[in-house]
Amino acid sequence: MQDDNPFEILPGDHGRGMVLLGDHATNRVPPAYGKLGLPDYAFARHIAYDIGVEGLTRRLSALLDVPAVLSRFSRLLIDPNRGEDDPTLIMKISDGAIIPGNHPITDAEWQHRLETYHRPYHRAVSQTIDTVAAQSGRAPLILSMHSYTPAWRDVPRPWHAAVLWDTDDRAAVPLLERLRAPGDLLVGDNEPYDGALRGDTLYRHCMVTGMPHALLEVRQDLIGDDSGIEAWAQRLAPIFEHINADASLHQYHIFPSRTGPYPA
Ligand SMILES: [Zn+2]
């Protein structure tokens, strides 16, 4: 049976007050799109998905007994971590070359991908957060899992992991502190990217609503196989558990975004 569900919800105890997200968990493109005109190797690379994130999120969900929402379509089809009005929502170019399946694209096809993949994923995220909020009786902690390449344009990235955030520091600061505490990791604070991105997943589901959150990036070579995933899951689970145990964090508090005023 062909399963075209644009998301997967991993089970967990909704009463624990935590939700994990994997926006870029998969390199899957529905069969009707073929390879979007790209060579096979494009789908083994970061441009198609966040390597290691699916496995890491599954292990963390199991270890912590918390639900997680994973996307089931490649960011090459439509990027779940971009707002609907972001011009990079459907990428035209990859590695300096046009993506034939994405450009040119009709308005109808743009709408179709929004309605068939992007919006159902975000509805699943909203519904999962709402269920956890209702069953835990508090504002859930949302942790979004990503990975990044060890180098960008031939410049090596020294950080093992990075915490990205806008202005809500409730989860980001303790996450940074706990990751840095053992002294064996170089952890980026809004490096190599800035976590303030208008319309992205955490903006929509956390900044606007006042939900405590952070985005964690792990360098993809560290979680590229099962043993790396297991090591990172074992490292992260107690840190997530510790942050989640802080009752003062589980409150709705809307922080002003560095990207400007919220939409009315
Ligand atoms: Zn990502």
PDB file of C-alpha atoms in Angstrom, residues 39-139:
ATOM      1  CA  PRO A  39      20.413  13.293 -10.088  1.00  0.00           C
ATOM      2  CA  ASP A  40      20.062  10.533  -7.480  1.00  0.00           C
ATOM      3  CA  TYR A  41      22.967  11.835  -5.424  1.00  0.00           C
ATOM      4  CA  ALA A  42      21.084  15.057  -4.676  1.00  0.00           C
ATOM      5  CA  PHE A  43      18.774  13.013  -2.451  1.00  0.00           C
ATOM      6  CA  ALA A  44      21.633  11.701  -0.331  1.00  0.00           C
ATOM      7  CA  ARG A  45      22.659  15.210   0.614  1.00  0.00           C
ATOM      8  CA  HIS A  46      21.676  18.007   2.950  1.00  0.00           C
ATOM      9  CA  ILE A  47      19.799  19.835   0.205  1.00  0.00           C
ATOM     10  CA  ALA A  48      17.166  17.078   0.382  1.00  0.00           C
ATOM     11  CA  TYR A  49      16.959  16.549   4.168  1.00  0.00           C
ATOM     12  CA  ASP A  50      18.667  16.781   7.530  1.00  0.00           C
ATOM     13  CA  ILE A  51      20.830  13.675   7.713  1.00  0.00           C
ATOM     14  CA  GLY A  52      20.432  11.777  10.998  1.00  0.00           C
ATOM     15  CA  VAL A  53      17.468  13.742  12.309  1.00  0.00           C
ATOM     16  CA  GLU A  54      14.829  11.078  11.738  1.00  0.00           C
ATOM     17  CA  GLY A  55      16.787   8.453  13.672  1.00  0.00           C
ATOM     18  CA  LEU A  56      17.764  10.873  16.427  1.00  0.00           C
ATOM     19  CA  THR A  57      14.201  12.123  16.889  1.00  0.00           C
ATOM     20  CA  ARG A  58      12.829   8.569  16.976  1.00  0.00           C
ATOM     21  CA  ARG A  59      15.312   7.569  19.674  1.00  0.00           C
ATOM     22  CA  LEU A  60      14.679  10.696  21.739  1.00  0.00           C
ATOM     23  CA  SER A  61      10.920  10.246  21.451  1.00  0.00           C
ATOM     24  CA  ALA A  62      11.279   6.664  22.703  1.00  0.00           C
ATOM     25  CA  LEU A  63      13.775   7.443  25.476  1.00  0.00           C
ATOM     26  CA  LEU A  64      11.750  10.398  26.780  1.00  0.00           C
ATOM     27  CA  ASP A  65       8.315   8.892  26.040  1.00  0.00           C
ATOM     28  CA  VAL A  66       7.185  12.094  24.322  1.00  0.00           C
ATOM     29  CA  PRO A  67       5.346  12.563  21.011  1.00  0.00           C
ATOM     30  CA  ALA A  68       7.145  13.824  17.922  1.00  0.00           C
ATOM     31  CA  VAL A  69       5.976  15.062  14.528  1.00  0.00           C
ATOM     32  CA  LEU A  70       8.116  14.232  11.506  1.00  0.00           C
ATOM     33  CA  SER A  71       7.570  15.520   8.003  1.00  0.00           C
ATOM     34  CA  ARG A  72       7.400  12.843   5.292  1.00  0.00           C
ATOM     35  CA  PHE A  73       8.425  14.948   2.302  1.00  0.00           C
ATOM     36  CA  SER A  74      11.756  16.394   1.246  1.00  0.00           C
ATOM     37  CA  ARG A  75      12.443  20.097   1.600  1.00  0.00           C
ATOM     38  CA  LEU A  76      13.216  19.922  -2.138  1.00  0.00           C
ATOM     39  CA  LEU A  77       9.467  19.477  -2.724  1.00  0.00           C
ATOM     40  CA  ILE A  78       8.396  22.269  -0.356  1.00  0.00           C
ATOM     41  CA  ASP A  79      10.220  23.397   2.774  1.00  0.00           C
ATOM     42  CA  PRO A  80       8.191  22.836   5.957  1.00  0.00           C
ATOM     43  CA  ASN A  81      10.441  25.243   7.844  1.00  0.00           C
ATOM     44  CA  ARG A  82       9.536  28.259   5.713  1.00  0.00           C
ATOM     45  CA  GLY A  83       6.532  30.530   5.977  1.00  0.00           C
ATOM     46  CA  GLU A  84       3.900  30.369   3.247  1.00  0.00           C
ATOM     47  CA  ASP A  85       5.017  33.740   1.864  1.00  0.00           C
ATOM     48  CA  ASP A  86       8.753  32.964   1.976  1.00  0.00           C
ATOM     49  CA  PRO A  87      10.197  33.076  -1.561  1.00  0.00           C
ATOM     50  CA  THR A  88      12.432  30.064  -0.746  1.00  0.00           C
ATOM     51  CA  LEU A  89       9.421  27.901   0.185  1.00  0.00           C
ATOM     52  CA  ILE A  90       9.897  25.939  -3.053  1.00  0.00           C
ATOM     53  CA  MET A  91      13.562  26.180  -4.044  1.00  0.00           C
ATOM     54  CA  LYS A  92      14.308  27.060  -7.649  1.00  0.00           C
ATOM     55  CA  ILE A  93      18.052  26.450  -7.483  1.00  0.00           C
ATOM     56  CA  SER A  94      20.164  23.776  -5.900  1.00  0.00           C
ATOM     57  CA  ASP A  95      23.966  23.644  -6.101  1.00  0.00           C
ATOM     58  CA  GLY A  96      23.840  26.526  -8.540  1.00  0.00           C
ATOM     59  CA  ALA A  97      21.569  24.701 -10.984  1.00  0.00           C
ATOM     60  CA  ILE A  98      17.844  25.000 -11.656  1.00  0.00           C
ATOM     61  CA  ILE A  99      15.709  22.248 -10.109  1.00  0.00           C
ATOM     62  CA  PRO A 100      13.691  21.217 -13.183  1.00  0.00           C
ATOM     63  CA  GLY A 101      10.717  19.945 -11.163  1.00  0.00           C
ATOM     64  CA  ASN A 102      10.463  23.256  -9.315  1.00  0.00           C
ATOM     65  CA  HIS A 103      11.137  25.834 -11.963  1.00  0.00           C
ATOM     66  CA  PRO A 104       9.224  26.968 -13.801  1.00  0.00           C
ATOM     67  CA  ILE A 105       6.236  26.124 -11.585  1.00  0.00           C
ATOM     68  CA  THR A 106       2.595  27.074 -12.044  1.00  0.00           C
ATOM     69  CA  ASP A 107       0.576  28.860  -9.371  1.00  0.00           C
ATOM     70  CA  ALA A 108      -1.700  25.829  -9.278  1.00  0.00           C
ATOM     71  CA  GLU A 109       1.200  23.482  -8.547  1.00  0.00           C
ATOM     72  CA  TRP A 110       2.533  25.858  -5.871  1.00  0.00           C
ATOM     73  CA  GLN A 111      -0.906  25.814  -4.207  1.00  0.00           C
ATOM     74  CA  HIS A 112      -1.162  22.055  -4.588  1.00  0.00           C
ATOM     75  CA  ARG A 113       2.099  21.476  -2.711  1.00  0.00           C
ATOM     76  CA  LEU A 114       1.048  23.912   0.012  1.00  0.00           C
ATOM     77  CA  GLU A 115      -2.296  22.214   0.485  1.00  0.00           C
ATOM     78  CA  THR A 116      -1.118  18.626   0.101  1.00  0.00           C
ATOM     79  CA  TYR A 117       2.130  18.670   2.100  1.00  0.00           C
ATOM     80  CA  HIS A 118       3.005  21.889   3.913  1.00  0.00           C
ATOM     81  CA  ARG A 119      -0.330  22.728   5.508  1.00  0.00           C
ATOM     82  CA  PRO A 120      -1.192  19.174   6.669  1.00  0.00           C
ATOM     83  CA  TYR A 121       2.225  18.930   8.327  1.00  0.00           C
ATOM     84  CA  HIS A 122       1.654  22.192  10.178  1.00  0.00           C
ATOM     85  CA  ARG A 123      -1.857  21.149  11.163  1.00  0.00           C
ATOM     86  CA  ALA A 124      -0.368  17.961  12.638  1.00  0.00           C
ATOM     87  CA  VAL A 125       2.152  20.045  14.580  1.00  0.00           C
ATOM     88  CA  SER A 126      -0.602  22.348  15.881  1.00  0.00           C
ATOM     89  CA  GLN A 127      -2.872  19.482  16.840  1.00  0.00           C
ATOM     90  CA  THR A 128      -0.113  17.598  18.622  1.00  0.00           C
ATOM     91  CA  ILE A 129       0.921  20.695  20.573  1.00  0.00           C
ATOM     92  CA  ASP A 130      -2.721  21.387  21.450  1.00  0.00           C
ATOM     93  CA  THR A 131      -3.250  17.826  22.670  1.00  0.00           C
ATOM     94  CA  VAL A 132      -0.107  17.942  24.794  1.00  0.00           C
ATOM     95  CA  ALA A 133      -1.135  21.317  26.202  1.00  0.00           C
ATOM     96  CA  ALA A 134      -4.578  19.962  27.109  1.00  0.00           C
ATOM     97  CA  GLN A 135      -3.329  16.710  28.630  1.00  0.00           C
ATOM     98  CA  SER A 136      -0.371  18.180  30.508  1.00  0.00           C
ATOM     99  CA  GLY A 137      -2.308  21.261  31.599  1.00  0.00           C
ATOM    100  CA  ARG A 138       0.568  23.616  30.772  1.00  0.00           C
ATOM    101  CA  ALA A 139       2.453  25.239  27.912  1.00  0.00           C
TER     102      ALA A 139
END
